Amino acid sequence: MSVQKIILGVALVFGLSACLDNDLERAAAGALVGAVAAEATGGDAVTGAAIGGAAGALCDNVTNICN
């Protein structure tokens, strides 16, 4: 999977995660978006879900986007 696709997926997760209330909801949304994006771009859905879930769960710890 190329770096550009990963960056795009993480950006999508951060954008969606701002709408949710807690880490669990953001992680679930991130995992879903990551899996769908990976599958759509020919990547591994499980890896995409893991990356998206981690990004969703940690976005409020790393950025101010999710607060």
GROMACS .gro file of N, CA and C in nm:
model
  201
    1MET      N    1   0.086  -0.117   0.000
    1MET     CA    2   0.000   0.000   0.000
    1MET      C    3   0.090   0.123   0.000
    2SER      N    4   0.060   0.218  -0.083
    2SER     CA    5   0.146   0.336  -0.093
    2SER      C    6   0.122   0.432   0.023
    3VAL      N    7   0.219   0.515   0.046
    3VAL     CA    8   0.212   0.612   0.154
    3VAL      C    9   0.098   0.711   0.131
    4GLN      N   10   0.075   0.747   0.006
    4GLN     CA   11  -0.033   0.842  -0.025
    4GLN      C   12  -0.169   0.785   0.015
    5LYS      N   13  -0.191   0.657  -0.007
    5LYS     CA   14  -0.318   0.596   0.030
    5LYS      C   15  -0.335   0.592   0.181
    6ILE      N   16  -0.227   0.565   0.253
    6ILE     CA   17  -0.234   0.563   0.399
    6ILE      C   18  -0.264   0.702   0.452
    7ILE      N   19  -0.198   0.802   0.397
    7ILE     CA   20  -0.223   0.940   0.441
    7ILE      C   21  -0.367   0.981   0.412
    8LEU      N   22  -0.418   0.945   0.296
    8LEU     CA   23  -0.557   0.975   0.263
    8LEU      C   24  -0.653   0.907   0.360
    9GLY      N   25  -0.628   0.780   0.391
    9GLY     CA   26  -0.713   0.708   0.485
    9GLY      C   27  -0.712   0.769   0.623
   10VAL      N   28  -0.594   0.807   0.670
   10VAL     CA   29  -0.583   0.869   0.802
   10VAL      C   30  -0.656   1.004   0.802
   11ALA      N   31  -0.644   1.079   0.695
   11ALA     CA   32  -0.714   1.208   0.686
   11ALA      C   33  -0.866   1.188   0.691
   12LEU      N   34  -0.914   1.086   0.623
   12LEU     CA   35  -1.058   1.056   0.628
   12LEU      C   36  -1.102   1.018   0.769
   13VAL      N   37  -1.023   0.939   0.836
   13VAL     CA   38  -1.057   0.898   0.973
   13VAL      C   39  -1.061   1.018   1.065
   14PHE      N   40  -0.961   1.106   1.055
   14PHE     CA   41  -0.962   1.224   1.140
   14PHE      C   42  -1.082   1.313   1.112
   15GLY      N   43  -1.119   1.325   0.987
   15GLY     CA   44  -1.236   1.405   0.952
   15GLY      C   45  -1.364   1.350   1.010
   16LEU      N   46  -1.381   1.220   1.002
   16LEU     CA   47  -1.503   1.158   1.055
   16LEU      C   48  -1.502   1.150   1.207
   17SER      N   49  -1.385   1.134   1.265
   17SER     CA   50  -1.379   1.113   1.409
   17SER      C   51  -1.417   1.237   1.489
   18ALA      N   52  -1.412   1.352   1.429
   18ALA     CA   53  -1.450   1.473   1.500
   18ALA      C   54  -1.599   1.474   1.534
   19CYS      N   55  -1.677   1.395   1.466
   19CYS     CA   56  -1.822   1.393   1.487
   19CYS      C   57  -1.864   1.299   1.600
   20LEU      N   58  -1.773   1.222   1.654
   20LEU     CA   59  -1.808   1.119   1.752
   20LEU      C   60  -1.766   1.161   1.892
   21ASP      N   61  -1.826   1.097   1.992
   21ASP     CA   62  -1.812   1.144   2.130
   21ASP      C   63  -1.696   1.082   2.209
   22ASN      N   64  -1.664   0.956   2.186
   22ASN     CA   65  -1.560   0.894   2.269
   22ASN      C   66  -1.463   0.811   2.185
   23ASP      N   67  -1.358   0.763   2.250
   23ASP     CA   68  -1.253   0.689   2.179
   23ASP      C   69  -1.306   0.562   2.114
   24LEU      N   70  -1.397   0.493   2.179
   24LEU     CA   71  -1.449   0.368   2.123
   24LEU      C   72  -1.527   0.394   1.994
   25GLU      N   73  -1.609   0.497   1.993
   25GLU     CA   74  -1.684   0.531   1.871
   25GLU      C   75  -1.590   0.573   1.759
   26ARG      N   76  -1.489   0.653   1.793
   26ARG     CA   77  -1.393   0.697   1.692
   26ARG      C   78  -1.311   0.579   1.640
   27ALA      N   79  -1.275   0.486   1.727
   27ALA     CA   80  -1.199   0.368   1.684
   27ALA      C   81  -1.283   0.281   1.590
   28ALA      N   82  -1.410   0.263   1.622
   28ALA     CA   83  -1.498   0.182   1.537
   28ALA      C   84  -1.516   0.247   1.400
   29ALA      N   85  -1.538   0.377   1.399
   29ALA     CA   86  -1.553   0.447   1.271
   29ALA      C   87  -1.423   0.443   1.192
   30GLY      N   88  -1.312   0.460   1.261
   30GLY     CA   89  -1.183   0.456   1.195
   30GLY      C   90  -1.153   0.320   1.135
   31ALA      N   91  -1.188   0.215   1.209
   31ALA     CA   92  -1.167   0.079   1.158
   31ALA      C   93  -1.252   0.053   1.035
   32LEU      N   94  -1.375   0.098   1.039
   32LEU     CA   95  -1.464   0.081   0.924
   32LEU      C   96  -1.413   0.156   0.802
   33VAL      N   97  -1.378   0.280   0.819
   33VAL     CA   98  -1.328   0.361   0.708
   33VAL      C   99  -1.196   0.304   0.657
   34GLY      N  100  -1.109   0.263   0.748
   34GLY     CA  101  -0.981   0.207   0.707
   34GLY      C  102  -0.997   0.079   0.627
   35ALA      N  103  -1.087  -0.009   0.669
   35ALA     CA  104  -1.110  -0.134   0.597
   35ALA      C  105  -1.169  -0.109   0.459
   36VAL      N  106  -1.266  -0.020   0.452
   36VAL     CA  107  -1.330   0.011   0.323
   36VAL      C  108  -1.231   0.077   0.229
   37ALA      N  109  -1.153   0.172   0.280
   37ALA     CA  110  -1.055   0.240   0.195
   37ALA      C  111  -0.948   0.144   0.146
   38ALA      N  112  -0.902   0.055   0.233
   38ALA     CA  113  -0.801  -0.041   0.192
   38ALA      C  114  -0.855  -0.137   0.087
   39GLU      N  115  -0.974  -0.184   0.108
   39GLU     CA  116  -1.036  -0.275   0.012
   39GLU      C  117  -1.059  -0.206  -0.123
   40ALA      N  118  -1.101  -0.081  -0.119
   40ALA     CA  119  -1.127  -0.007  -0.243
   40ALA      C  120  -1.000   0.023  -0.321
   41THR      N  121  -0.889   0.032  -0.251
   41THR     CA  122  -0.763   0.065  -0.318
   41THR      C  123  -0.676  -0.058  -0.341
   42GLY      N  124  -0.730  -0.176  -0.315
   42GLY     CA  125  -0.655  -0.298  -0.341
   42GLY      C  126  -0.565  -0.341  -0.228
   43GLY      N  127  -0.579  -0.281  -0.112
   43GLY     CA  128  -0.497  -0.317   0.004
   43GLY      C  129  -0.565  -0.424   0.088
   44ASP      N  130  -0.502  -0.456   0.199
   44ASP     CA  131  -0.555  -0.555   0.292
   44ASP      C  132  -0.653  -0.488   0.388
   45ALA      N  133  -0.775  -0.536   0.391
   45ALA     CA  134  -0.879  -0.474   0.473
   45ALA      C  135  -0.848  -0.483   0.622
   46VAL      N  136  -0.787  -0.591   0.666
   46VAL     CA  137  -0.754  -0.606   0.808
   46VAL      C  138  -0.649  -0.504   0.850
   47THR      N  139  -0.549  -0.485   0.766
   47THR     CA  140  -0.447  -0.384   0.795
   47THR      C  141  -0.508  -0.245   0.795
   48GLY      N  142  -0.594  -0.218   0.698
   48GLY     CA  143  -0.661  -0.089   0.694
   48GLY      C  144  -0.747  -0.064   0.816
   49ALA      N  145  -0.815  -0.168   0.862
   49ALA     CA  146  -0.898  -0.155   0.982
   49ALA      C  147  -0.812  -0.128   1.105
   50ALA      N  148  -0.700  -0.196   1.114
   50ALA     CA  149  -0.611  -0.175   1.229
   50ALA      C  150  -0.555  -0.033   1.231
   51ILE      N  151  -0.510   0.014   1.116
   51ILE     CA  152  -0.457   0.150   1.108
   51ILE      C  153  -0.566   0.253   1.134
   52GLY      N  154  -0.682   0.234   1.072
   52GLY     CA  155  -0.793   0.327   1.091
   52GLY      C  156  -0.844   0.329   1.234
   53GLY      N  157  -0.854   0.212   1.294
   53GLY     CA  158  -0.899   0.204   1.433
   53GLY      C  159  -0.804   0.273   1.528
   54ALA      N  160  -0.675   0.251   1.507
   54ALA     CA  161  -0.575   0.317   1.592
   54ALA      C  162  -0.578   0.468   1.573
   55ALA      N  163  -0.590   0.511   1.449
   55ALA     CA  164  -0.596   0.655   1.422
   55ALA      C  165  -0.719   0.718   1.484
   56GLY      N  166  -0.832   0.650   1.474
   56GLY     CA  167  -0.954   0.703   1.533
   56GLY      C  168  -0.948   0.710   1.684
   57ALA      N  169  -0.893   0.606   1.745
   57ALA     CA  170  -0.886   0.603   1.891
   57ALA      C  171  -0.788   0.705   1.947
   58LEU      N  172  -0.682   0.731   1.874
   58LEU     CA  173  -0.576   0.818   1.925
   58LEU      C  174  -0.583   0.961   1.875
   59CYS      N  175  -0.679   0.992   1.788
   59CYS     CA  176  -0.678   1.126   1.727
   59CYS      C  177  -0.695   1.237   1.829
   60ASP      N  178  -0.770   1.216   1.935
   60ASP     CA  179  -0.785   1.323   2.034
   60ASP      C  180  -0.662   1.336   2.122
   61ASN      N  181  -0.577   1.234   2.125
   61ASN     CA  182  -0.453   1.242   2.201
   61ASN      C  183  -0.341   1.308   2.121
   62VAL      N  184  -0.353   1.303   1.990
   62VAL     CA  185  -0.247   1.352   1.901
   62VAL      C  186  -0.279   1.491   1.847
   63THR      N  187  -0.405   1.517   1.816
   63THR     CA  188  -0.444   1.644   1.756
   63THR      C  189  -0.559   1.706   1.835
   64ASN      N  190  -0.596   1.824   1.799
   64ASN     CA  191  -0.713   1.890   1.859
   64ASN      C  192  -0.836   1.878   1.771
   65ILE      N  193  -0.827   1.801   1.664
   65ILE     CA  194  -0.938   1.787   1.570
   65ILE      C  195  -1.057   1.718   1.636
   66CYS      N  196  -1.033   1.623   1.723
   66CYS     CA  197  -1.140   1.541   1.780
   66CYS      C  198  -1.198   1.595   1.908
   67ASN      N  199  -1.147   1.704   1.957
   67ASN     CA  200  -1.196   1.757   2.085
   67ASN      C  201  -1.322   1.837   2.068
   0.00000   0.00000   0.00000
